[in-house]
Short mmCIF file of C-alpha atoms in Angstrom, two decimals:
data_model
loop_
_atom_site.label_atom_id
_atom_site.label_comp_id
_atom_site.label_asym_id
_atom_site.label_seq_id
_atom_site.Cartn_x
_atom_site.Cartn_y
_atom_site.Cartn_z
CA MET A 631 9.69 1.80 -10.31
CA ILE A 632 12.96 2.92 -8.82
CA GLY A 633 15.74 4.81 -10.55
CA ALA A 634 14.13 5.18 -13.98
CA ARG A 635 15.02 8.33 -15.86
CA GLU A 636 14.56 9.85 -19.29
CA ILE A 637 11.00 8.59 -19.49
CA ALA A 638 9.17 9.45 -22.71
CA PRO A 639 6.24 11.86 -22.23
CA ALA A 640 3.63 9.29 -23.33
CA GLU A 641 5.09 6.68 -20.97
CA ARG A 642 5.18 9.21 -18.12
CA ARG A 643 1.48 9.97 -18.67
CA ARG A 644 0.65 6.26 -18.57
CA LEU A 645 2.67 5.84 -15.38
CA GLU A 646 0.93 8.83 -13.78
CA ASP A 647 -2.46 7.29 -14.66
CA SER A 648 -1.46 3.93 -13.16
CA ASP A 649 -0.85 2.63 -9.64
CA VAL A 650 2.90 2.57 -10.30
CA THR A 651 4.95 4.79 -7.99
CA LEU A 652 8.05 6.28 -9.58
CA PHE A 653 11.19 7.16 -7.61
CA SER A 654 13.99 8.81 -9.55
CA ALA A 655 17.61 8.44 -8.52
CA GLU A 656 17.62 12.15 -7.80
CA SER A 657 14.59 11.93 -5.50
CA LEU A 658 16.19 9.10 -3.51
CA ARG A 659 19.12 11.35 -2.69
CA ARG A 660 16.86 13.76 -0.82
CA PRO A 661 15.68 12.90 2.71
CA GLU A 662 12.01 13.33 1.76
CA GLY A 663 12.47 11.00 -1.21
CA ARG A 664 14.01 8.33 0.97
CA THR A 665 11.17 8.74 3.49
CA ALA A 666 8.61 8.38 0.68
CA LEU A 667 10.37 5.24 -0.60
CA ASP A 668 10.39 3.70 2.87
CA ALA A 669 6.66 4.41 3.21
CA ALA A 670 5.95 2.87 -0.21
CA LEU A 671 7.97 -0.24 0.64
CA GLU A 672 6.18 -0.56 3.99
CA GLU A 673 2.84 -0.43 2.17
CA LEU A 674 4.06 -3.03 -0.32
CA GLY A 675 5.15 -5.30 2.53
CA GLU A 676 1.68 -5.03 4.05
CA ARG A 677 0.00 -5.97 0.74
CA THR A 678 2.15 -8.93 -0.25
CA ARG A 679 4.51 -11.44 1.25
CA ALA A 680 6.70 -12.25 -1.76
CA ILE A 681 7.84 -10.23 -4.76
CA TYR A 682 9.55 -10.57 -8.11
CA LEU A 683 12.45 -8.13 -8.51
CA HIS A 684 13.18 -6.98 -12.06
CA LEU A 685 16.53 -5.18 -12.27
CA ASP A 686 17.50 -3.34 -15.43
CA LEU A 687 21.23 -2.74 -15.04
CA ASP A 688 20.99 0.51 -16.98
CA VAL A 689 19.38 1.97 -13.85
CA LEU A 690 22.97 2.30 -12.62
CA ASP A 691 24.94 5.42 -13.45
CA PRO A 692 27.15 4.72 -16.49
CA GLU A 693 29.78 7.25 -15.40
CA LEU A 694 30.13 5.98 -11.81
CA VAL A 695 29.46 2.27 -12.27
CA GLY A 696 30.05 1.68 -15.97
CA PRO A 697 27.64 1.55 -18.88
CA ALA A 698 25.33 -1.46 -18.81
CA ASN A 699 24.30 -0.78 -22.39
CA GLU A 700 24.39 1.95 -25.02
CA PHE A 701 21.06 3.39 -23.84
CA ALA A 702 22.01 4.06 -20.20
CA PRO A 703 21.43 7.76 -19.52
CA PRO A 704 23.53 9.69 -16.99
CA ASN A 705 22.63 10.37 -13.36
CA GLY A 706 21.58 6.87 -12.41
CA LEU A 707 21.92 5.04 -9.13
CA THR A 708 25.27 4.16 -7.66
CA THR A 709 25.90 0.53 -6.76
CA GLU A 710 25.54 1.44 -3.10
CA GLU A 711 22.19 3.18 -3.67
CA GLY A 712 20.93 0.15 -5.56
CA GLU A 713 22.01 -2.13 -2.73
CA VAL A 714 20.21 0.04 -0.16
CA VAL A 715 17.00 -0.17 -2.17
CA ILE A 716 17.23 -3.96 -2.56
CA TYR A 717 18.05 -4.50 1.12
CA SER A 718 15.19 -2.20 2.14
CA LEU A 719 12.86 -4.19 -0.06
CA ARG A 720 14.10 -7.50 1.39
CA GLU A 721 13.44 -6.24 4.93
CA ARG A 722 9.74 -6.06 4.06
CA CYS A 723 9.15 -8.80 1.50
CA GLU A 724 10.46 -12.22 0.60
CA LEU A 725 12.30 -12.23 -2.70
CA ALA A 726 10.56 -15.03 -4.62
CA ALA A 727 12.45 -14.51 -7.87
CA ALA A 728 14.58 -11.95 -9.66
CA GLY A 729 15.56 -11.12 -13.18
CA ILE A 730 18.45 -9.05 -14.43
CA ALA A 731 18.15 -7.35 -17.80
CA SER A 732 19.36 -4.55 -20.06
CA CYS A 733 23.04 -5.44 -20.10
CA ASP A 734 25.09 -5.67 -23.28
#
């Protein structure tokens, strides 16, 4: 899960108890966060050939990109950061399908 923010405490606990890896927009802006993302994507590419990409547009920063919906919190990804993540993912896995959601 990349770029999610303002996660409710109960949801955060469920994520921490799951196999889901969470990368905040803030963490991706630090070199160690980017290194951790690259390692996670490498591991994903070793486990599967094709993926489904689900993109909630409210992952993007409403101030820098524009609000996707009324629920988009601040400090999201820039368009460029989102592109880097998607291209990095595509370098390791085939994109079998994609969905775009959370846009008014």
